[in-house]
PDB file of C-alpha atoms and ligand atoms in Angstrom:
ATOM      1  CA  MET A   1      -1.879  88.200 -62.901  1.00 53.00           C
ATOM      2  CA  ASP A   2       1.721  87.584 -61.849  1.00 64.00           C
ATOM      3  CA  SER A   3       2.195  84.522 -59.642  1.00 78.00           C
ATOM      4  CA  LYS A   4       4.056  85.004 -56.384  1.00 93.00           C
ATOM      5  CA  LEU A   5       7.719  84.250 -55.807  1.00 96.00           C
ATOM      6  CA  ILE A   6       8.455  80.984 -54.022  1.00 97.00           C
ATOM      7  CA  ILE A   7      12.278  81.176 -54.103  1.00 98.00           C
ATOM      8  CA  GLU A   8      14.238  84.427 -53.698  1.00 97.00           C
ATOM      9  CA  VAL A   9      18.003  84.066 -53.879  1.00 97.00           C
ATOM     10  CA  SER A  10      20.310  87.013 -53.389  1.00 97.00           C
ATOM     11  CA  SER A  11      24.092  87.290 -53.808  1.00 97.00           C
ATOM     12  CA  LEU A  12      25.004  83.694 -52.961  1.00 97.00           C
ATOM     13  CA  LYS A  13      28.727  83.135 -52.702  1.00 97.00           C
ATOM     14  CA  LYS A  14      30.546  79.874 -52.108  1.00 97.00           C
ATOM     15  CA  THR A  15      34.276  79.369 -52.230  1.00 96.00           C
ATOM     16  CA  TYR A  16      36.199  76.109 -51.984  1.00 94.00           C
ATOM     17  CA  THR A  17      39.845  76.019 -51.051  1.00 92.00           C
ATOM     18  CA  ILE A  18      41.815  73.506 -53.077  1.00 88.00           C
ATOM     19  CA  GLY A  19      45.425  73.439 -51.886  1.00 90.00           C
ATOM     20  CA  SER A  20      46.510  77.055 -51.881  1.00 89.00           C
ATOM     21  CA  LYS A  21      43.918  78.059 -54.496  1.00 90.00           C
ATOM     22  CA  MET A  22      40.488  79.599 -53.902  1.00 90.00           C
ATOM     23  CA  LEU A  23      37.770  78.359 -56.235  1.00 92.00           C
ATOM     24  CA  HIS A  24      34.686  80.571 -56.567  1.00 93.00           C
ATOM     25  CA  ALA A  25      31.975  77.957 -57.116  1.00 95.00           C
ATOM     26  CA  LEU A  26      29.303  80.677 -56.739  1.00 97.00           C
ATOM     27  CA  ASP A  27      30.285  84.261 -57.278  1.00 95.00           C
ATOM     28  CA  GLY A  28      27.222  86.262 -56.215  1.00 95.00           C
ATOM     29  CA  VAL A  29      24.274  84.359 -57.650  1.00 97.00           C
ATOM     30  CA  SER A  30      20.842  86.042 -57.511  1.00 97.00           C
ATOM     31  CA  PHE A  31      17.536  84.912 -59.003  1.00 97.00           C
ATOM     32  CA  ASN A  32      13.831  84.503 -58.213  1.00 97.00           C
ATOM     33  CA  VAL A  33      11.521  81.599 -58.991  1.00 97.00           C
ATOM     34  CA  LYS A  34       7.780  82.061 -59.497  1.00 97.00           C
ATOM     35  CA  GLU A  35       5.444  79.577 -57.851  1.00 96.00           C
ATOM     36  CA  GLY A  36       4.166  76.726 -60.038  1.00 96.00           C
ATOM     37  CA  ILE A  37       6.784  76.869 -62.774  1.00 97.00           C
ATOM     38  CA  VAL A  38       9.596  74.584 -63.887  1.00 98.00           C
ATOM     39  CA  PHE A  39      12.832  76.513 -63.402  1.00 98.00           C
ATOM     40  CA  GLY A  40      16.031  75.170 -64.912  1.00 97.00           C
ATOM     41  CA  LEU A  41      19.666  75.822 -64.077  1.00 96.00           C
ATOM     42  CA  LEU A  42      21.554  75.106 -67.278  1.00 93.00           C
ATOM     43  CA  GLY A  43      25.294  75.271 -67.674  1.00 88.00           C
ATOM     44  CA  PRO A  44      28.509  73.468 -68.533  1.00 85.00           C
ATOM     45  CA  ASN A  45      30.346  71.206 -66.071  1.00 86.00           C
ATOM     46  CA  GLY A  46      31.568  73.086 -63.030  1.00 89.00           C
ATOM     47  CA  ALA A  47      29.272  76.101 -63.595  1.00 92.00           C
ATOM     48  CA  GLY A  48      27.866  75.931 -60.062  1.00 95.00           C
ATOM     49  CA  LYS A  49      24.484  74.260 -60.636  1.00 94.00           C
ATOM     50  CA  THR A  50      24.831  71.467 -58.067  1.00 94.00           C
ATOM     51  CA  THR A  51      26.325  73.860 -55.514  1.00 95.00           C
ATOM     52  CA  THR A  52      23.255  76.099 -55.893  1.00 97.00           C
ATOM     53  CA  ILE A  53      20.848  73.164 -55.459  1.00 96.00           C
ATOM     54  CA  LYS A  54      22.814  71.862 -52.470  1.00 95.00           C
ATOM     55  CA  ILE A  55      22.535  75.241 -50.770  1.00 97.00           C
ATOM     56  CA  LEU A  56      18.799  75.573 -51.482  1.00 97.00           C
ATOM     57  CA  THR A  57      18.127  72.078 -50.166  1.00 96.00           C
ATOM     58  CA  THR A  58      20.091  72.794 -46.929  1.00 94.00           C
ATOM     59  CA  LEU A  59      22.913  70.332 -47.722  1.00 93.00           C
ATOM     60  CA  THR A  60      25.646  72.985 -47.951  1.00 93.00           C
ATOM     61  CA  LYS A  61      26.043  76.441 -46.457  1.00 94.00           C
ATOM     62  CA  PRO A  62      27.128  79.405 -48.568  1.00 95.00           C
ATOM     63  CA  ASP A  63      29.817  81.856 -47.431  1.00 96.00           C
ATOM     64  CA  SER A  64      27.357  84.730 -47.798  1.00 96.00           C
ATOM     65  CA  GLY A  65      24.073  85.707 -49.383  1.00 96.00           C
ATOM     66  CA  SER A  66      20.437  85.188 -48.526  1.00 96.00           C
ATOM     67  CA  CYS A  67      17.631  82.910 -49.592  1.00 97.00           C
ATOM     68  CA  ILE A  68      13.922  82.938 -48.805  1.00 97.00           C
ATOM     69  CA  ILE A  69      11.929  79.821 -49.706  1.00 97.00           C
ATOM     70  CA  ALA A  70       8.123  79.941 -49.372  1.00 96.00           C
ATOM     71  CA  GLY A  71       8.532  82.842 -46.953  1.00 95.00           C
ATOM     72  CA  PHE A  72      11.086  81.076 -44.719  1.00 97.00           C
ATOM     73  CA  ASP A  73      14.678  82.190 -44.302  1.00 96.00           C
ATOM     74  CA  LEU A  74      16.816  79.260 -45.474  1.00 95.00           C
ATOM     75  CA  PHE A  75      19.557  79.948 -42.943  1.00 93.00           C
ATOM     76  CA  LYS A  76      17.317  80.697 -39.932  1.00 94.00           C
ATOM     77  CA  GLU A  77      14.493  78.228 -40.542  1.00 95.00           C
ATOM     78  CA  PRO A  78      15.994  75.282 -42.465  1.00 94.00           C
ATOM     79  CA  ARG A  79      13.687  72.761 -40.776  1.00 94.00           C
ATOM     80  CA  ALA A  80      10.556  74.539 -41.988  1.00 95.00           C
ATOM     81  CA  ILE A  81      11.980  74.464 -45.493  1.00 95.00           C
ATOM     82  CA  LYS A  82      12.927  70.779 -45.299  1.00 94.00           C
ATOM     83  CA  ARG A  83       9.260  69.988 -44.688  1.00 93.00           C
ATOM     84  CA  LEU A  84       8.277  71.748 -47.916  1.00 95.00           C
ATOM     85  CA  ILE A  85      10.767  70.289 -50.343  1.00 96.00           C
ATOM     86  CA  GLY A  86      11.453  67.026 -52.125  1.00 95.00           C
ATOM     87  CA  VAL A  87      14.919  66.314 -53.474  1.00 95.00           C
ATOM     88  CA  VAL A  88      16.191  63.962 -56.159  1.00 94.00           C
ATOM     89  CA  PRO A  89      19.982  64.077 -55.770  1.00 90.00           C
ATOM     90  CA  GLN A  90      22.437  63.365 -58.551  1.00 87.00           C
ATOM     91  CA  GLU A  91      23.759  60.292 -56.770  1.00 87.00           C
ATOM     92  CA  ASN A  92      21.429  57.371 -56.222  1.00 88.00           C
ATOM     93  CA  ASN A  93      20.901  56.863 -52.481  1.00 90.00           C
ATOM     94  CA  LEU A  94      18.185  54.187 -52.614  1.00 95.00           C
ATOM     95  CA  ASP A  95      18.614  51.086 -50.472  1.00 95.00           C
ATOM     96  CA  ARG A  96      19.504  48.466 -53.071  1.00 95.00           C
ATOM     97  CA  GLU A  97      18.815  45.527 -50.775  1.00 95.00           C
ATOM     98  CA  LEU A  98      15.182  46.547 -50.244  1.00 97.00           C
ATOM     99  CA  THR A  99      12.247  46.418 -52.643  1.00 97.00           C
ATOM    100  CA  ALA A 100      10.839  49.541 -54.295  1.00 97.00           C
ATOM    101  CA  LYS A 101       7.877  49.507 -51.922  1.00 97.00           C
ATOM    102  CA  GLU A 102      10.066  49.009 -48.839  1.00 98.00           C
ATOM    103  CA  ASN A 103      12.223  51.998 -49.862  1.00 98.00           C
ATOM    104  CA  LEU A 104       9.105  54.146 -50.051  1.00 98.00           C
ATOM    105  CA  LEU A 105       7.672  52.753 -46.813  1.00 98.00           C
ATOM    106  CA  ILE A 106      10.763  53.689 -44.802  1.00 97.00           C
ATOM    107  CA  TYR A 107      10.994  57.131 -46.378  1.00 96.00           C
ATOM    108  CA  GLY A 108       7.272  57.723 -45.880  1.00 96.00           C
ATOM    109  CA  MET A 109       7.417  56.726 -42.207  1.00 96.00           C
ATOM    110  CA  LEU A 110      10.412  59.007 -41.604  1.00 94.00           C
ATOM    111  CA  HIS A 111       8.480  61.871 -43.210  1.00 93.00           C
ATOM    112  CA  LYS A 112       5.217  60.990 -41.433  1.00 93.00           C
ATOM    113  CA  VAL A 113       3.285  60.665 -44.688  1.00 95.00           C
ATOM    114  CA  LYS A 114      -0.467  60.247 -44.096  1.00 93.00           C
ATOM    115  CA  ASN A 115      -2.340  57.339 -45.754  1.00 95.00           C
ATOM    116  CA  LEU A 116       1.077  55.930 -46.558  1.00 97.00           C
ATOM    117  CA  SER A 117       0.019  52.736 -48.297  1.00 96.00           C
ATOM    118  CA  ALA A 118      -2.366  54.526 -50.694  1.00 97.00           C
ATOM    119  CA  SER A 119       0.221  57.277 -51.315  1.00 97.00           C
ATOM    120  CA  ILE A 120       2.890  54.711 -52.179  1.00 97.00           C
ATOM    121  CA  ASP A 121       0.551  53.007 -54.668  1.00 97.00           C
ATOM    122  CA  GLU A 122      -0.299  56.371 -56.231  1.00 95.00           C
ATOM    123  CA  LYS A 123       3.330  57.463 -56.624  1.00 95.00           C
ATOM    124  CA  LEU A 124       4.439  54.077 -57.963  1.00 96.00           C
ATOM    125  CA  SER A 125       1.668  54.272 -60.535  1.00 93.00           C
ATOM    126  CA  MET A 126       2.664  57.846 -61.427  1.00 89.00           C
ATOM    127  CA  VAL A 127       6.187  56.739 -62.303  1.00 90.00           C
ATOM    128  CA  GLY A 128       5.062  53.489 -63.955  1.00 89.00           C
ATOM    129  CA  LEU A 129       6.564  51.081 -61.401  1.00 94.00           C
ATOM    130  CA  THR A 130       3.426  49.454 -59.987  1.00 95.00           C
ATOM    131  CA  ASP A 131       4.302  46.075 -61.526  1.00 96.00           C
ATOM    132  CA  ARG A 132       7.783  46.156 -60.013  1.00 96.00           C
ATOM    133  CA  LYS A 133       6.931  47.334 -56.507  1.00 96.00           C
ATOM    134  CA  ASP A 134       8.052  44.070 -54.898  1.00 97.00           C
ATOM    135  CA  SER A 135      11.316  43.798 -56.858  1.00 97.00           C
ATOM    136  CA  MET A 136      14.627  44.561 -55.183  1.00 97.00           C
ATOM    137  CA  VAL A 137      16.155  47.863 -56.244  1.00 97.00           C
ATOM    138  CA  SER A 138      19.386  45.979 -57.053  1.00 96.00           C
ATOM    139  CA  GLN A 139      17.456  44.367 -59.936  1.00 95.00           C
ATOM    140  CA  PHE A 140      16.331  47.728 -61.346  1.00 94.00           C
ATOM    141  CA  SER A 141      17.789  49.421 -64.415  1.00 89.00           C
ATOM    142  CA  GLY A 142      19.253  52.915 -64.032  1.00 87.00           C
ATOM    143  CA  GLY A 143      16.085  54.446 -65.467  1.00 87.00           C
ATOM    144  CA  MET A 144      13.838  52.539 -63.061  1.00 90.00           C
ATOM    145  CA  GLN A 145      15.967  53.667 -60.129  1.00 93.00           C
ATOM    146  CA  ARG A 146      15.674  57.312 -61.212  1.00 91.00           C
ATOM    147  CA  ARG A 147      11.897  56.912 -61.463  1.00 92.00           C
ATOM    148  CA  LEU A 148      11.812  55.421 -57.964  1.00 95.00           C
ATOM    149  CA  LEU A 149      13.900  58.328 -56.633  1.00 94.00           C
ATOM    150  CA  LEU A 150      11.310  60.673 -58.142  1.00 93.00           C
ATOM    151  CA  ALA A 151       8.419  58.727 -56.566  1.00 95.00           C
ATOM    152  CA  ARG A 152      10.196  58.844 -53.203  1.00 96.00           C
ATOM    153  CA  ALA A 153      10.778  62.601 -53.403  1.00 96.00           C
ATOM    154  CA  LEU A 154       7.088  63.157 -54.278  1.00 95.00           C
ATOM    155  CA  LEU A 155       5.758  60.944 -51.473  1.00 96.00           C
ATOM    156  CA  PRO A 156       5.463  63.708 -48.818  1.00 95.00           C
ATOM    157  CA  GLU A 157       3.651  65.928 -51.400  1.00 95.00           C
ATOM    158  CA  PRO A 158       6.386  68.612 -51.454  1.00 96.00           C
ATOM    159  CA  LYS A 159       5.560  72.171 -52.450  1.00 97.00           C
ATOM    160  CA  ILE A 160       8.863  72.398 -54.307  1.00 97.00           C
ATOM    161  CA  LEU A 161      10.684  69.558 -56.054  1.00 97.00           C
ATOM    162  CA  PHE A 162      14.453  69.862 -56.609  1.00 97.00           C
ATOM    163  CA  LEU A 163      16.049  67.609 -59.226  1.00 96.00           C
ATOM    164  CA  ASP A 164      19.790  67.521 -59.802  1.00 94.00           C
ATOM    165  CA  GLU A 165      20.443  66.199 -63.334  1.00 92.00           C
ATOM    166  CA  PRO A 166      17.299  64.018 -63.279  1.00 90.00           C
ATOM    167  CA  THR A 167      17.947  62.174 -66.543  1.00 90.00           C
ATOM    168  CA  ILE A 168      21.731  61.965 -66.673  1.00 86.00           C
ATOM    169  CA  GLY A 169      22.908  58.923 -68.606  1.00 80.00           C
ATOM    170  CA  LEU A 170      19.410  57.690 -69.498  1.00 84.00           C
ATOM    171  CA  ASP A 171      18.266  56.641 -72.938  1.00 84.00           C
ATOM    172  CA  PRO A 172      15.833  58.945 -74.791  1.00 88.00           C
ATOM    173  CA  GLN A 173      12.764  56.803 -74.124  1.00 86.00           C
ATOM    174  CA  ILE A 174      13.303  56.670 -70.346  1.00 86.00           C
ATOM    175  CA  ARG A 175      14.198  60.368 -70.373  1.00 89.00           C
ATOM    176  CA  ARG A 176      10.816  61.125 -71.910  1.00 90.00           C
ATOM    177  CA  GLN A 177       9.029  59.063 -69.260  1.00 88.00           C
ATOM    178  CA  LEU A 178      10.736  61.134 -66.574  1.00 90.00           C
ATOM    179  CA  TRP A 179       9.864  64.350 -68.400  1.00 94.00           C
ATOM    180  CA  ASP A 180       6.203  63.275 -68.308  1.00 93.00           C
ATOM    181  CA  VAL A 181       6.387  62.767 -64.536  1.00 91.00           C
ATOM    182  CA  ILE A 182       7.953  66.223 -64.144  1.00 95.00           C
ATOM    183  CA  ARG A 183       5.166  67.724 -66.307  1.00 95.00           C
ATOM    184  CA  LYS A 184       2.534  65.960 -64.168  1.00 93.00           C
ATOM    185  CA  THR A 185       4.248  67.342 -61.060  1.00 93.00           C
ATOM    186  CA  LYS A 186       3.859  70.851 -62.440  1.00 95.00           C
ATOM    187  CA  ILE A 187       0.201  70.271 -63.351  1.00 95.00           C
ATOM    188  CA  GLU A 188      -0.366  69.230 -59.718  1.00 93.00           C
ATOM    189  CA  GLY A 189       0.686  72.768 -58.795  1.00 94.00           C
ATOM    190  CA  ARG A 190       4.188  72.105 -57.511  1.00 96.00           C
ATOM    191  CA  THR A 191       7.192  74.237 -58.335  1.00 97.00           C
ATOM    192  CA  VAL A 192      10.066  72.312 -59.897  1.00 98.00           C
ATOM    193  CA  MET A 193      13.684  73.411 -59.922  1.00 97.00           C
ATOM    194  CA  LEU A 194      16.113  71.280 -61.878  1.00 96.00           C
ATOM    195  CA  THR A 195      19.691  71.335 -63.047  1.00 94.00           C
ATOM    196  CA  THR A 196      20.651  69.929 -66.385  1.00 90.00           C
ATOM    197  CA  HIS A 197      23.296  70.171 -69.000  1.00 82.00           C
ATOM    198  CA  TYR A 198      20.965  68.710 -71.613  1.00 87.00           C
ATOM    199  CA  ILE A 199      19.790  71.687 -73.621  1.00 88.00           C
ATOM    200  CA  GLU A 200      16.809  69.820 -75.069  1.00 90.00           C
ATOM    201  CA  GLU A 201      15.702  68.960 -71.527  1.00 92.00           C
ATOM    202  CA  ALA A 202      15.693  72.621 -70.520  1.00 93.00           C
ATOM    203  CA  GLU A 203      13.870  73.538 -73.722  1.00 92.00           C
ATOM    204  CA  ALA A 204      11.272  70.778 -73.318  1.00 93.00           C
ATOM    205  CA  LEU A 205      10.494  71.308 -69.651  1.00 95.00           C
ATOM    206  CA  CYS A 206      11.430  74.733 -68.355  1.00 97.00           C
ATOM    207  CA  ASP A 207       9.323  77.882 -68.232  1.00 97.00           C
ATOM    208  CA  THR A 208      12.389  79.831 -67.125  1.00 97.00           C
ATOM    209  CA  VAL A 209      16.037  78.967 -67.642  1.00 96.00           C
ATOM    210  CA  ALA A 210      19.020  80.455 -65.844  1.00 96.00           C
ATOM    211  CA  ILE A 211      22.216  79.884 -67.804  1.00 93.00           C
ATOM    212  CA  MET A 212      25.157  79.542 -65.433  1.00 93.00           C
ATOM    213  CA  SER A 213      28.811  79.901 -66.271  1.00 90.00           C
ATOM    214  CA  GLN A 214      31.760  79.957 -63.857  1.00 91.00           C
ATOM    215  CA  GLY A 215      29.698  80.624 -60.739  1.00 95.00           C
ATOM    216  CA  ASN A 216      27.490  83.329 -62.246  1.00 94.00           C
ATOM    217  CA  ILE A 217      24.110  83.552 -63.926  1.00 95.00           C
ATOM    218  CA  ILE A 218      24.796  85.042 -67.330  1.00 92.00           C
ATOM    219  CA  ALA A 219      21.243  84.971 -68.699  1.00 92.00           C
ATOM    220  CA  LEU A 220      17.821  84.281 -67.236  1.00 95.00           C
ATOM    221  CA  ASP A 221      14.603  84.134 -69.237  1.00 95.00           C
ATOM    222  CA  SER A 222      12.145  81.815 -70.966  1.00 95.00           C
ATOM    223  CA  PRO A 223      13.727  79.517 -73.600  1.00 92.00           C
ATOM    224  CA  ASP A 224      11.947  81.525 -76.334  1.00 91.00           C
ATOM    225  CA  ASN A 225      13.265  84.845 -75.033  1.00 92.00           C
ATOM    226  CA  LEU A 226      16.793  83.441 -74.662  1.00 91.00           C
ATOM    227  CA  LYS A 227      16.676  82.404 -78.309  1.00 87.00           C
ATOM    228  CA  ARG A 228      15.435  85.876 -79.278  1.00 86.00           C
ATOM    229  CA  LEU A 229      18.185  87.476 -77.196  1.00 84.00           C
ATOM    230  CA  ALA A 230      20.904  85.493 -78.933  1.00 82.00           C
ATOM    231  CA  GLY A 231      19.354  85.901 -82.411  1.00 87.00           C
ATOM    232  CA  GLU A 232      16.410  83.997 -83.857  1.00 88.00           C
ATOM    233  CA  TYR A 233      18.110  83.081 -87.135  1.00 92.00           C
ATOM    234  CA  VAL A 234      21.340  81.169 -87.655  1.00 92.00           C
ATOM    235  CA  VAL A 235      23.491  81.090 -90.762  1.00 92.00           C
ATOM    236  CA  ASP A 236      25.467  77.842 -90.949  1.00 92.00           C
ATOM    237  CA  ALA A 237      28.437  78.300 -93.247  1.00 90.00           C
ATOM    238  CA  ILE A 238      31.642  76.478 -94.099  1.00 85.00           C
ATOM    239  CA  ASP A 239      34.733  78.678 -93.903  1.00 79.00           C
ATOM    240  CA  GLU A 240      37.881  78.482 -96.079  1.00 79.00           C
ATOM    241  CA  THR A 241      39.445  75.864 -93.771  1.00 83.00           C
ATOM    242  CA  GLY A 242      36.392  73.608 -94.013  1.00 81.00           C
ATOM    243  CA  ARG A 243      35.151  74.445 -90.509  1.00 83.00           C
ATOM    244  CA  LEU A 244      31.453  74.985 -89.724  1.00 85.00           C
ATOM    245  CA  THR A 245      30.900  78.594 -88.656  1.00 86.00           C
ATOM    246  CA  GLN A 246      27.666  79.993 -87.281  1.00 87.00           C
ATOM    247  CA  TYR A 247      26.352  83.551 -87.305  1.00 89.00           C
ATOM    248  CA  MET A 248      23.239  84.632 -85.434  1.00 89.00           C
ATOM    249  CA  TYR A 249      20.861  87.368 -86.521  1.00 91.00           C
ATOM    250  CA  LYS A 250      17.756  88.981 -85.066  1.00 89.00           C
ATOM    251  CA  THR A 251      15.921  89.105 -88.424  1.00 92.00           C
ATOM    252  CA  HIS A 252      15.432  86.657 -91.275  1.00 93.00           C
ATOM    253  CA  GLU A 253      16.374  89.363 -93.824  1.00 93.00           C
ATOM    254  CA  ASP A 254      19.747  89.993 -92.155  1.00 93.00           C
ATOM    255  CA  ALA A 255      20.468  86.256 -92.037  1.00 92.00           C
ATOM    256  CA  LEU A 256      19.523  85.814 -95.729  1.00 91.00           C
ATOM    257  CA  GLN A 257      21.671  88.794 -96.680  1.00 91.00           C
ATOM    258  CA  ARG A 258      24.672  87.265 -94.904  1.00 90.00           C
ATOM    259  CA  ALA A 259      24.056  83.850 -96.469  1.00 90.00           C
ATOM    260  CA  ARG A 260      24.031  85.434 -99.953  1.00 89.00           C
ATOM    261  CA  GLU A 261      27.424  87.031 -99.285  1.00 88.00           C
ATOM    262  CA  ILE A 262      29.082  83.729 -98.337  1.00 84.00           C
ATOM    263  CA  GLN A 263      30.928  82.188-101.271  1.00 76.00           C
ATOM    264  CA  ASN A 264      31.153  78.565-100.108  1.00 76.00           C
ATOM    265  CA  GLY A 265      27.418  78.262 -99.570  1.00 81.00           C
ATOM    266  CA  ALA A 266      25.381  78.725 -96.429  1.00 89.00           C
ATOM    267  CA  LYS A 267      22.052  77.707 -94.945  1.00 92.00           C
ATOM    268  CA  VAL A 268      19.663  79.814 -92.858  1.00 93.00           C
ATOM    269  CA  ARG A 269      17.620  78.187 -90.078  1.00 92.00           C
ATOM    270  CA  ARG A 270      15.691  79.126 -86.920  1.00 91.00           C
ATOM    271  CA  SER A 271      17.865  79.120 -83.806  1.00 89.00           C
ATOM    272  CA  ASN A 272      17.383  76.688 -80.938  1.00 87.00           C
ATOM    273  CA  LEU A 273      18.324  76.923 -77.276  1.00 87.00           C
ATOM    274  CA  GLU A 274      21.642  75.204 -77.970  1.00 86.00           C
ATOM    275  CA  ASP A 275      22.625  78.040 -80.329  1.00 88.00           C
ATOM    276  CA  ALA A 276      21.719  80.574 -77.637  1.00 86.00           C
ATOM    277  CA  PHE A 277      23.682  78.581 -75.047  1.00 84.00           C
ATOM    278  CA  VAL A 278      26.791  78.454 -77.245  1.00 84.00           C
ATOM    279  CA  LYS A 279      26.563  82.172 -77.983  1.00 83.00           C
ATOM    280  CA  LEU A 280      26.042  83.131 -74.338  1.00 81.00           C
ATOM    281  CA  THR A 281      28.549  80.765 -72.709  1.00 77.00           C
ATOM    282  CA  GLY A 282      31.043  80.443 -75.542  1.00 73.00           C
ATOM    283  CA  LYS A 283      30.937  76.690 -74.927  1.00 65.00           C
ATOM    284  CA  ARG A 284      29.370  73.712 -76.680  1.00 61.00           C
ATOM    285  CA  PRO A 285      27.339  71.466 -74.381  1.00 55.00           C
ATOM    286  CA  GLU A 286      29.079  68.184 -73.459  1.00 55.00           C
TER     287      GLU A 286
HETATM  288  P1  ATP B 301      28.321  69.453 -63.247  1.00 66.44           P
HETATM  289  O1  ATP B 301      27.467  69.742 -64.432  1.00 66.44           O
HETATM  290  O2  ATP B 301      29.647  68.872 -63.649  1.00 66.44           O
HETATM  291  O3  ATP B 301      27.628  68.678 -62.178  1.00 66.44           O
HETATM  292  P2  ATP B 301      27.955  71.929 -61.751  1.00 66.44           P
HETATM  293  O4  ATP B 301      27.523  73.093 -62.589  1.00 66.44           O
HETATM  294  O5  ATP B 301      26.879  71.231 -60.996  1.00 66.44           O
HETATM  295  O6  ATP B 301      28.760  70.892 -62.639  1.00 66.44           O
HETATM  296  P3  ATP B 301      29.273  72.267 -59.196  1.00 66.44           P
HETATM  297  O7  ATP B 301      29.232  70.816 -58.837  1.00 66.44           O
HETATM  298  O8  ATP B 301      28.345  73.184 -58.499  1.00 66.44           O
HETATM  299  O9  ATP B 301      29.089  72.467 -60.784  1.00 66.44           O
HETATM  300  O10 ATP B 301      30.769  72.778 -58.991  1.00 66.44           O
HETATM  301  C1  ATP B 301      31.151  74.138 -59.146  1.00 66.44           C
HETATM  302  C2  ATP B 301      32.645  74.232 -58.891  1.00 66.44           C
HETATM  303  O11 ATP B 301      32.900  73.960 -57.503  1.00 66.44           O
HETATM  304  C3  ATP B 301      33.467  73.217 -59.679  1.00 66.44           C
HETATM  305  O12 ATP B 301      34.657  73.828 -60.097  1.00 66.44           O
HETATM  306  C4  ATP B 301      33.739  72.121 -58.674  1.00 66.44           C
HETATM  307  O13 ATP B 301      34.960  71.478 -58.941  1.00 66.44           O
HETATM  308  C5  ATP B 301      33.808  72.892 -57.366  1.00 66.44           C
HETATM  309  N1  ATP B 301      33.381  72.069 -56.212  1.00 66.44           N
HETATM  310  C6  ATP B 301      32.146  71.579 -56.006  1.00 66.44           C
HETATM  311  N2  ATP B 301      32.096  70.890 -54.842  1.00 66.44           N
HETATM  312  C7  ATP B 301      33.358  70.959 -54.316  1.00 66.44           C
HETATM  313  C8  ATP B 301      33.970  70.455 -53.112  1.00 66.44           C
HETATM  314  N3  ATP B 301      33.264  69.752 -52.223  1.00 66.44           N
HETATM  315  N4  ATP B 301      35.269  70.740 -52.909  1.00 66.44           N
HETATM  316  C9  ATP B 301      35.978  71.468 -53.793  1.00 66.44           C
HETATM  317  N5  ATP B 301      35.466  71.973 -54.931  1.00 66.44           N
HETATM  318  C10 ATP B 301      34.172  71.720 -55.197  1.00 66.44           C
END
């Protein structure tokens, strides 16, 4: 049975004026998100990912377009939507002069969280910060601060969690810890929408990925289907100038045939989401 749609976005446009130039940050973006999935916005710098998240979390208004979240009109009923969402912004806005627990206490009181003390303990345990609850945030590493931001966003038990580049700049081990929290969040039944420019993050976490480029969605599907769309087999070859060239094919036979024809030698392998991303956007991830 198909799950219901929790986010319905239609024709979002957002233009910034820089000097005398108009910059189309979003150029008519439309997509739907099914309830209970992890949905990723993937794209190179400046593609429009953060602008989309800012609009959906009521921080910025679009020039035009519509958006329904959990049945509420984003532009007519933003308050109803604010009560349903948790947001982890790209910039860290924790209070550095307070402890982890104090940060959560203040946030929880503002959001009228019930059984606050027990909820704080539960969320701190979920992100692995129980031992550090009484430490000042200023003494936390970047990874610990991101985990605390996640705990804070989850405190009011949001129906939808928005994460803008949740693991930017973190080492692989801490990244994996955050991925586990995001997976737990999904198991709890929440919908997660995240932006990332880490391909492996989208591949590891997302049920559906929208690839953005220059203010548009250029492909939207599961990671597996995106790979199929771009070609499941890659031929890596070295051209006459010594450069690595890649060709993508739908079938193994076609890829093998091409590899045989290449004089300098070539290798055939299964494609990954990065190959699909490069083919669809024409850009290598940063
Ligand atoms: P990144 O991966 O670098 O965070 P992004 O995909 O999130 O990029 P956005 O931050 O949404 O991209 O930006 C989309 C475009 O809009 C960019 O060209 C950016 O420079 C521009 N932009 C975003 N915010 C503003 C602003 N407040 N004023 C002017 N231009 C802006």
